PDB file of C-alpha atoms in Angstrom:
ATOM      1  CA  UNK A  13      -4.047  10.291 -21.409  1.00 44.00           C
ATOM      2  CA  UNK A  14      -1.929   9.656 -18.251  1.00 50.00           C
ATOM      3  CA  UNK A  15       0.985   8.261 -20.485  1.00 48.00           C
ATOM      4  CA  UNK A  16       3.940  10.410 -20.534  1.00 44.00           C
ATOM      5  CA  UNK A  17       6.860   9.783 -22.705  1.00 40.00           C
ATOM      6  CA  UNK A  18      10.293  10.563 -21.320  1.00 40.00           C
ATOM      7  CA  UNK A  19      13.162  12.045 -22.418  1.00 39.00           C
ATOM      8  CA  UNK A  20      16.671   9.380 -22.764  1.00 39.00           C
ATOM      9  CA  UNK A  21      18.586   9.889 -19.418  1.00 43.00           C
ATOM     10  CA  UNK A  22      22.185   9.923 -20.549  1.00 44.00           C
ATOM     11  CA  UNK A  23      23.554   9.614 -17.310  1.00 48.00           C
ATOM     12  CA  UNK A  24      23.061   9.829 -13.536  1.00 50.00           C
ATOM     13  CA  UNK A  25      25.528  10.319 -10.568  1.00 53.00           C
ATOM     14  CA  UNK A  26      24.783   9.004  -7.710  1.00 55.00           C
ATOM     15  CA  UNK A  27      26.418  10.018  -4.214  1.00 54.00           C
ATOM     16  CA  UNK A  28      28.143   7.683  -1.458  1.00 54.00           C
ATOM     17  CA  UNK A  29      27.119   9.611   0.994  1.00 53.00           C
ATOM     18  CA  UNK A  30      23.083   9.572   1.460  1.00 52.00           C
ATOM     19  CA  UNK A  31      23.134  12.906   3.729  1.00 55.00           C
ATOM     20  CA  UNK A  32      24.923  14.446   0.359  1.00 56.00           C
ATOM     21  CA  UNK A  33      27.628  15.987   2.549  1.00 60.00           C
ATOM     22  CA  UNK A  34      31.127  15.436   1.924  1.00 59.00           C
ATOM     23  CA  UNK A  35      33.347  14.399   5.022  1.00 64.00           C
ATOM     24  CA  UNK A  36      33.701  18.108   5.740  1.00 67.00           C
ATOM     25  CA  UNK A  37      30.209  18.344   5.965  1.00 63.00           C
ATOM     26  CA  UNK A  38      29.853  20.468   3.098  1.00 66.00           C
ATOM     27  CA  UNK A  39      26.779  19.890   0.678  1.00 64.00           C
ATOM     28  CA  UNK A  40      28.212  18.237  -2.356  1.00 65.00           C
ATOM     29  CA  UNK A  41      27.246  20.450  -5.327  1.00 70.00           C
ATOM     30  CA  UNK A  42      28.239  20.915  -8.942  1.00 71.00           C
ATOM     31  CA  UNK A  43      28.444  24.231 -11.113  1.00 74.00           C
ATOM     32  CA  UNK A  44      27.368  21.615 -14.124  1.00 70.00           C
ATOM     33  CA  UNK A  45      23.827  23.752 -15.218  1.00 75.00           C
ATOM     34  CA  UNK A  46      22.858  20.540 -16.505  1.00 74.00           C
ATOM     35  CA  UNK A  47      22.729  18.329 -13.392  1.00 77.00           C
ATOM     36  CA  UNK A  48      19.468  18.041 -11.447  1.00 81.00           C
ATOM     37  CA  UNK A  49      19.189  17.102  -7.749  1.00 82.00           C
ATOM     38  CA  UNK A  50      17.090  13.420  -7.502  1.00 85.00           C
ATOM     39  CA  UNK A  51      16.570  11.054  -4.849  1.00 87.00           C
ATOM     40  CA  UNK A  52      16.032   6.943  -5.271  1.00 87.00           C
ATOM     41  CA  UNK A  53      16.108   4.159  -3.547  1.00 89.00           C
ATOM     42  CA  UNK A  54      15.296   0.331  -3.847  1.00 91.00           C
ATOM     43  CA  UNK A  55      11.954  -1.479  -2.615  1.00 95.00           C
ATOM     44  CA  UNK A  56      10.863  -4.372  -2.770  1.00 95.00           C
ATOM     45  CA  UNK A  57       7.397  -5.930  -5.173  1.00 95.00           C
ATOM     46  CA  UNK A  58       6.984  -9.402  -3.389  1.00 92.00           C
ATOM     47  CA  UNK A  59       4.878 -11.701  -5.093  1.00 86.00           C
ATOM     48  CA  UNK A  60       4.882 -15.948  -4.507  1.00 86.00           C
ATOM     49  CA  UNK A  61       7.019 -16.402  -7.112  1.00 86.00           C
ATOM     50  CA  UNK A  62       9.493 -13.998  -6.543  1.00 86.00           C
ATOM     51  CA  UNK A  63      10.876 -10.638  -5.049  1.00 91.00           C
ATOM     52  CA  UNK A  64      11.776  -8.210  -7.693  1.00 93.00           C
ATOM     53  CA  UNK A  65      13.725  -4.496  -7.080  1.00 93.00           C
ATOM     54  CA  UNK A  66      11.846  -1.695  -8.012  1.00 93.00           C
ATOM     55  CA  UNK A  67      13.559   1.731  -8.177  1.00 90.00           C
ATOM     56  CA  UNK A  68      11.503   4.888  -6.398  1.00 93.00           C
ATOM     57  CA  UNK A  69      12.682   8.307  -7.776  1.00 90.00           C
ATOM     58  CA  UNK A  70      11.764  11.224  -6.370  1.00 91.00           C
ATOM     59  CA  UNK A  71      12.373  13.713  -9.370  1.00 89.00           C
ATOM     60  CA  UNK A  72      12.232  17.790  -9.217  1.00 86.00           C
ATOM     61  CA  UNK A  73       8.928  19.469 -10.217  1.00 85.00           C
ATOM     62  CA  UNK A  74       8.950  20.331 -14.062  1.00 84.00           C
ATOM     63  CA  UNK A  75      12.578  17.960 -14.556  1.00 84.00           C
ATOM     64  CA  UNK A  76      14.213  18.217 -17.597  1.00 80.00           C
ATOM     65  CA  UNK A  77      14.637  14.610 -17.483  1.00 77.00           C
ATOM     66  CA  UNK A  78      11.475  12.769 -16.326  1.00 82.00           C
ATOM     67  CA  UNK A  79       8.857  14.882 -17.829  1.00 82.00           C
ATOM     68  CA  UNK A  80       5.381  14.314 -16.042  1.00 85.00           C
ATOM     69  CA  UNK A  81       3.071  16.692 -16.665  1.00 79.00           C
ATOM     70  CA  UNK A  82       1.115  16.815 -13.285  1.00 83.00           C
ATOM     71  CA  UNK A  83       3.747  15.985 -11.009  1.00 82.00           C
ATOM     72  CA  UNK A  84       3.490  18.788  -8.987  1.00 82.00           C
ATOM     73  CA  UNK A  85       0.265  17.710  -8.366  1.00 87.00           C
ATOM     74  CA  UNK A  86       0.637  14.378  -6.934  1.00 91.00           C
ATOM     75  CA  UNK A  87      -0.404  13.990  -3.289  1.00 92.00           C
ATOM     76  CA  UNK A  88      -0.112  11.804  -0.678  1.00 93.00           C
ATOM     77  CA  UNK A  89       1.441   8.109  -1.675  1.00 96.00           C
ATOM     78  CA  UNK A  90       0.037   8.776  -5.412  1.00 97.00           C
ATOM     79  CA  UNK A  91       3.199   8.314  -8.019  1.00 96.00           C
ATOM     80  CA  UNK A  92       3.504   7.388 -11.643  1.00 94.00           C
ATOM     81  CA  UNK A  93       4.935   4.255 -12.598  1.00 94.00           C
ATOM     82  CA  UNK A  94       7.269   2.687 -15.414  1.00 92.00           C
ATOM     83  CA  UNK A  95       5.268   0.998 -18.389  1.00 92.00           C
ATOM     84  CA  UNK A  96       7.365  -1.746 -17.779  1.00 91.00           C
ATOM     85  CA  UNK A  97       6.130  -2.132 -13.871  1.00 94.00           C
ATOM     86  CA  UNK A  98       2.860  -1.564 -15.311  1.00 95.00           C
ATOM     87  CA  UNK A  99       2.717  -4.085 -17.847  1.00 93.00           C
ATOM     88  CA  UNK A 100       4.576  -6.976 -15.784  1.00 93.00           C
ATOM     89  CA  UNK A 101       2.247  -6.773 -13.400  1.00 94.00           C
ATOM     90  CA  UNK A 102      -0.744  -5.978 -15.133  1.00 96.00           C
ATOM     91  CA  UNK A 103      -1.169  -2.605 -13.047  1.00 96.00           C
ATOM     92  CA  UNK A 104      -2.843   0.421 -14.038  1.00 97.00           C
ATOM     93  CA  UNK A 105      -4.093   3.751 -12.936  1.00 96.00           C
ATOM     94  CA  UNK A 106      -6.161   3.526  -9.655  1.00 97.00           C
ATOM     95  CA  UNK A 107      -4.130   0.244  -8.728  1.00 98.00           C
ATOM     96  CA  UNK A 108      -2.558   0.448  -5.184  1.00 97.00           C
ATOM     97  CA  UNK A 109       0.891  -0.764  -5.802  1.00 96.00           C
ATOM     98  CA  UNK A 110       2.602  -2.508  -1.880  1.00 96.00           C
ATOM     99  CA  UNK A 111       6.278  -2.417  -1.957  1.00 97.00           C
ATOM    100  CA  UNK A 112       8.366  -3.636   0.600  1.00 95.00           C
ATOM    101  CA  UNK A 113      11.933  -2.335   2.231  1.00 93.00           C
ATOM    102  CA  UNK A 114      14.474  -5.353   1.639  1.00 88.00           C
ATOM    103  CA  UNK A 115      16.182  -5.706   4.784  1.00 87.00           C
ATOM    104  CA  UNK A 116      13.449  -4.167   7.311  1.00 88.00           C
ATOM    105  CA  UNK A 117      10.037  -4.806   8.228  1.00 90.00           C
ATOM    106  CA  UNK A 118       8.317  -1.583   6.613  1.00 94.00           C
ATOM    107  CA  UNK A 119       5.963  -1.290   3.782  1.00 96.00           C
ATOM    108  CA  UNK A 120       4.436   1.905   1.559  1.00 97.00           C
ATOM    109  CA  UNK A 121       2.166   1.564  -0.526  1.00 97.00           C
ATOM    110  CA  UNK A 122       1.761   3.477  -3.701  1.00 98.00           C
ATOM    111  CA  UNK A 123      -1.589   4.795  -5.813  1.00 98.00           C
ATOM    112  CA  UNK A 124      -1.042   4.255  -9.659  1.00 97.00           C
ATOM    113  CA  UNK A 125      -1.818   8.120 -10.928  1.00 96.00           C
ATOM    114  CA  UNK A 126      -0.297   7.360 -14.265  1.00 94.00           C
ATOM    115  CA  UNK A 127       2.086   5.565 -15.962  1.00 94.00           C
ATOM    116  CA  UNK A 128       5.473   6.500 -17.347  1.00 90.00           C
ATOM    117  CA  UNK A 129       7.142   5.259 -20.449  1.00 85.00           C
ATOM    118  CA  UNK A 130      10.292   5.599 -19.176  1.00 60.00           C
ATOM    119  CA  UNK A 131      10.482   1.833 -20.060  1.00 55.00           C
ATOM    120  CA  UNK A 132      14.454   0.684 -19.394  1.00 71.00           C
ATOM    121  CA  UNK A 133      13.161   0.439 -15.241  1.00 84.00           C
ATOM    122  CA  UNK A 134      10.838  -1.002 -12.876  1.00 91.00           C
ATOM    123  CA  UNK A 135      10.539   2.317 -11.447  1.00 92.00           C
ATOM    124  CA  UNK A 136       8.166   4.283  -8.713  1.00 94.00           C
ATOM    125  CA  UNK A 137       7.838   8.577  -9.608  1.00 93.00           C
ATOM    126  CA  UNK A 138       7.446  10.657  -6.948  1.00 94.00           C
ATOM    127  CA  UNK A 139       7.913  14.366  -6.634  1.00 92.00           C
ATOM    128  CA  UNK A 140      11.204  15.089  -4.371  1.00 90.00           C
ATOM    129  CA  UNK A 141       8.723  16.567  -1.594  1.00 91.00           C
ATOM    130  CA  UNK A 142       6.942  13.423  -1.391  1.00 94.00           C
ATOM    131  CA  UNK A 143      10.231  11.462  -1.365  1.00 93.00           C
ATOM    132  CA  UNK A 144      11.381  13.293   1.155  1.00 91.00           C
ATOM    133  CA  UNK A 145       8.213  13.112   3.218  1.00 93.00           C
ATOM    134  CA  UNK A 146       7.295   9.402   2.600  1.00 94.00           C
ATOM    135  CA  UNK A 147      10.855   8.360   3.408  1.00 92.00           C
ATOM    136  CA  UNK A 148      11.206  11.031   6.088  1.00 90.00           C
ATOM    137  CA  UNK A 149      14.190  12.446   4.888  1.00 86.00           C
ATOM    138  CA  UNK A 150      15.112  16.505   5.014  1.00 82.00           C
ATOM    139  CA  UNK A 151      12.893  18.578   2.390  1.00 79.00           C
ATOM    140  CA  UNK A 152      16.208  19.422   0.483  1.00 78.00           C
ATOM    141  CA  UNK A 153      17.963  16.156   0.780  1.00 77.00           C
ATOM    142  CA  UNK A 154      18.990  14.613  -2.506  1.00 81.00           C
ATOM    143  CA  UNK A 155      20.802  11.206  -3.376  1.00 80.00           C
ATOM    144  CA  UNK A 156      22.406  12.286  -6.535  1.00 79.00           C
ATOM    145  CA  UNK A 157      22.468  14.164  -9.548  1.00 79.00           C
ATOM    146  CA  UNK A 158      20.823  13.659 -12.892  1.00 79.00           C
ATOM    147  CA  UNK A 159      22.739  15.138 -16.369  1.00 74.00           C
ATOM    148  CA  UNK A 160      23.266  14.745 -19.658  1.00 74.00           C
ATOM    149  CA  UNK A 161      26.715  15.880 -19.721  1.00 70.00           C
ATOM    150  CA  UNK A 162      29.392  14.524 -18.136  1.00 73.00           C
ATOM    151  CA  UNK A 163      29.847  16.052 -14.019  1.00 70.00           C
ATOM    152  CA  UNK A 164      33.535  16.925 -13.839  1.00 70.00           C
ATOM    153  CA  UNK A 165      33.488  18.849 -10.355  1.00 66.00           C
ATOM    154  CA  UNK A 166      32.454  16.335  -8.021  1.00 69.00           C
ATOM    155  CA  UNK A 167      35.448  14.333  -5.820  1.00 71.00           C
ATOM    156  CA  UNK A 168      35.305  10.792  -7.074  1.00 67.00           C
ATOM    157  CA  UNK A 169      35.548   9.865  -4.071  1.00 67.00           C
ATOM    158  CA  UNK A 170      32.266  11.254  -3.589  1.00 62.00           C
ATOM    159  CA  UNK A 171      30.279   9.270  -6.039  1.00 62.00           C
ATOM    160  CA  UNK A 172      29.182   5.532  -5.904  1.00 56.00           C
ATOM    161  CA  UNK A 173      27.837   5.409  -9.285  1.00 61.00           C
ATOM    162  CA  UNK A 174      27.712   6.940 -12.614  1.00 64.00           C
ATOM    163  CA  UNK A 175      25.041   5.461 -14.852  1.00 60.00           C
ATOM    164  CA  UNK A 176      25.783   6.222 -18.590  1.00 56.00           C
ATOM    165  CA  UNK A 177      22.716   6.126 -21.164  1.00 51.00           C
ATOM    166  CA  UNK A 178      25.269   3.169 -22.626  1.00 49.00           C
ATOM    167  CA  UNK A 179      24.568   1.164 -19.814  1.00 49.00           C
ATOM    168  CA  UNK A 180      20.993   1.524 -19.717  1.00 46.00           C
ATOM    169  CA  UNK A 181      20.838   0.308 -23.160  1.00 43.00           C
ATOM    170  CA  UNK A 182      23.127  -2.338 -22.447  1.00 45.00           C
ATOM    171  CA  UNK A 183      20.805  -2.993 -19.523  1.00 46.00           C
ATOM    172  CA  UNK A 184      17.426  -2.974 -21.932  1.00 45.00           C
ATOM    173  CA  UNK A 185      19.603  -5.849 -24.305  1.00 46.00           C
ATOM    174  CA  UNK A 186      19.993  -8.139 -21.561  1.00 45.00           C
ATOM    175  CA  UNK A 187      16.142  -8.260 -20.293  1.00 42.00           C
TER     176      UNK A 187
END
């Protein structure tokens, strides 16, 4: 079946800077061999009642983290989604999923190829080269780091955020 179960995330870092320089211009990188190279970004699912966030990941082909089979075969606009974007809005595979940017006038649309239960989010799945591609970014751009151990060697002045598997618990309690 296209239902994938994922692995807990314990923590992601993401980076201040979306070009993933630092102000020397040097790529910001760790020596952590747990820490994966992800993109994501916020859209927009407008309905009449009201306009809810929905995360888009673009996560590396065969991830330690997300684990989607087929990934490297998604084309095009086709991505996986959360089983909890799924279920809230009764979506499922085939569905063409319209998301909007918040504060421009641009849209993408998405084809359901699966669905995820990676269920803490409201969350997109793309592979980074269709990230990258979709929101014309550089092939090897990345907008932070996924790990399960704690990333030591990056500048904190570097990082914006550091989610911890803690608070995405402590976000699950409060829905």
């Amino acid at each position: 079946s296209n239902r994938q179960k994922h692995i807990p995330l314990n923590s992601y870092v993401s980076l201040n800077n979306p070009n993933y320089e630092n102000e020397d211009g040097d790529i910001i990188t760790t020596n952590n061999k747990d820490a994966e190279k992800f993109n994501m970004t916020s859209l927009q699912h407008k309905s009449d009642t009201l306009d809810e966030e929905i995360s888009v990941y673009g996560i590396e082909d065969d991830s330690r983290y997300v684990k989607i089979s087929d990934q490297s075969a998604l084309k095009g606009n086709e991505a996986y989604i959360s089983a909890s974007y799924a279920d809230k809005y009764s979506l499922s595979v085939g569905d063409t999923v319209v998301l909007d940017e918040k504060y421009e006038n641009k849209q993408y649309e998405f084809e359901v190829a699966g669905i995820y239960d990676h269920s803490q989010a409201l969350a997109v799945f793309l592979s980074n080269e269709q990230y990258c591609e979709i929101f014309d970014m550089d092939s090897d751009a990345f907008t932070g780091y996924l790990s399960d151990s704690e990333i030591t060697d990056i500048d904190e002045d570097e990082i914006a955020t550091v989610i911890t598997e803690h608070d995405i618990t402590k976000m699950c309690d409060q829905l």
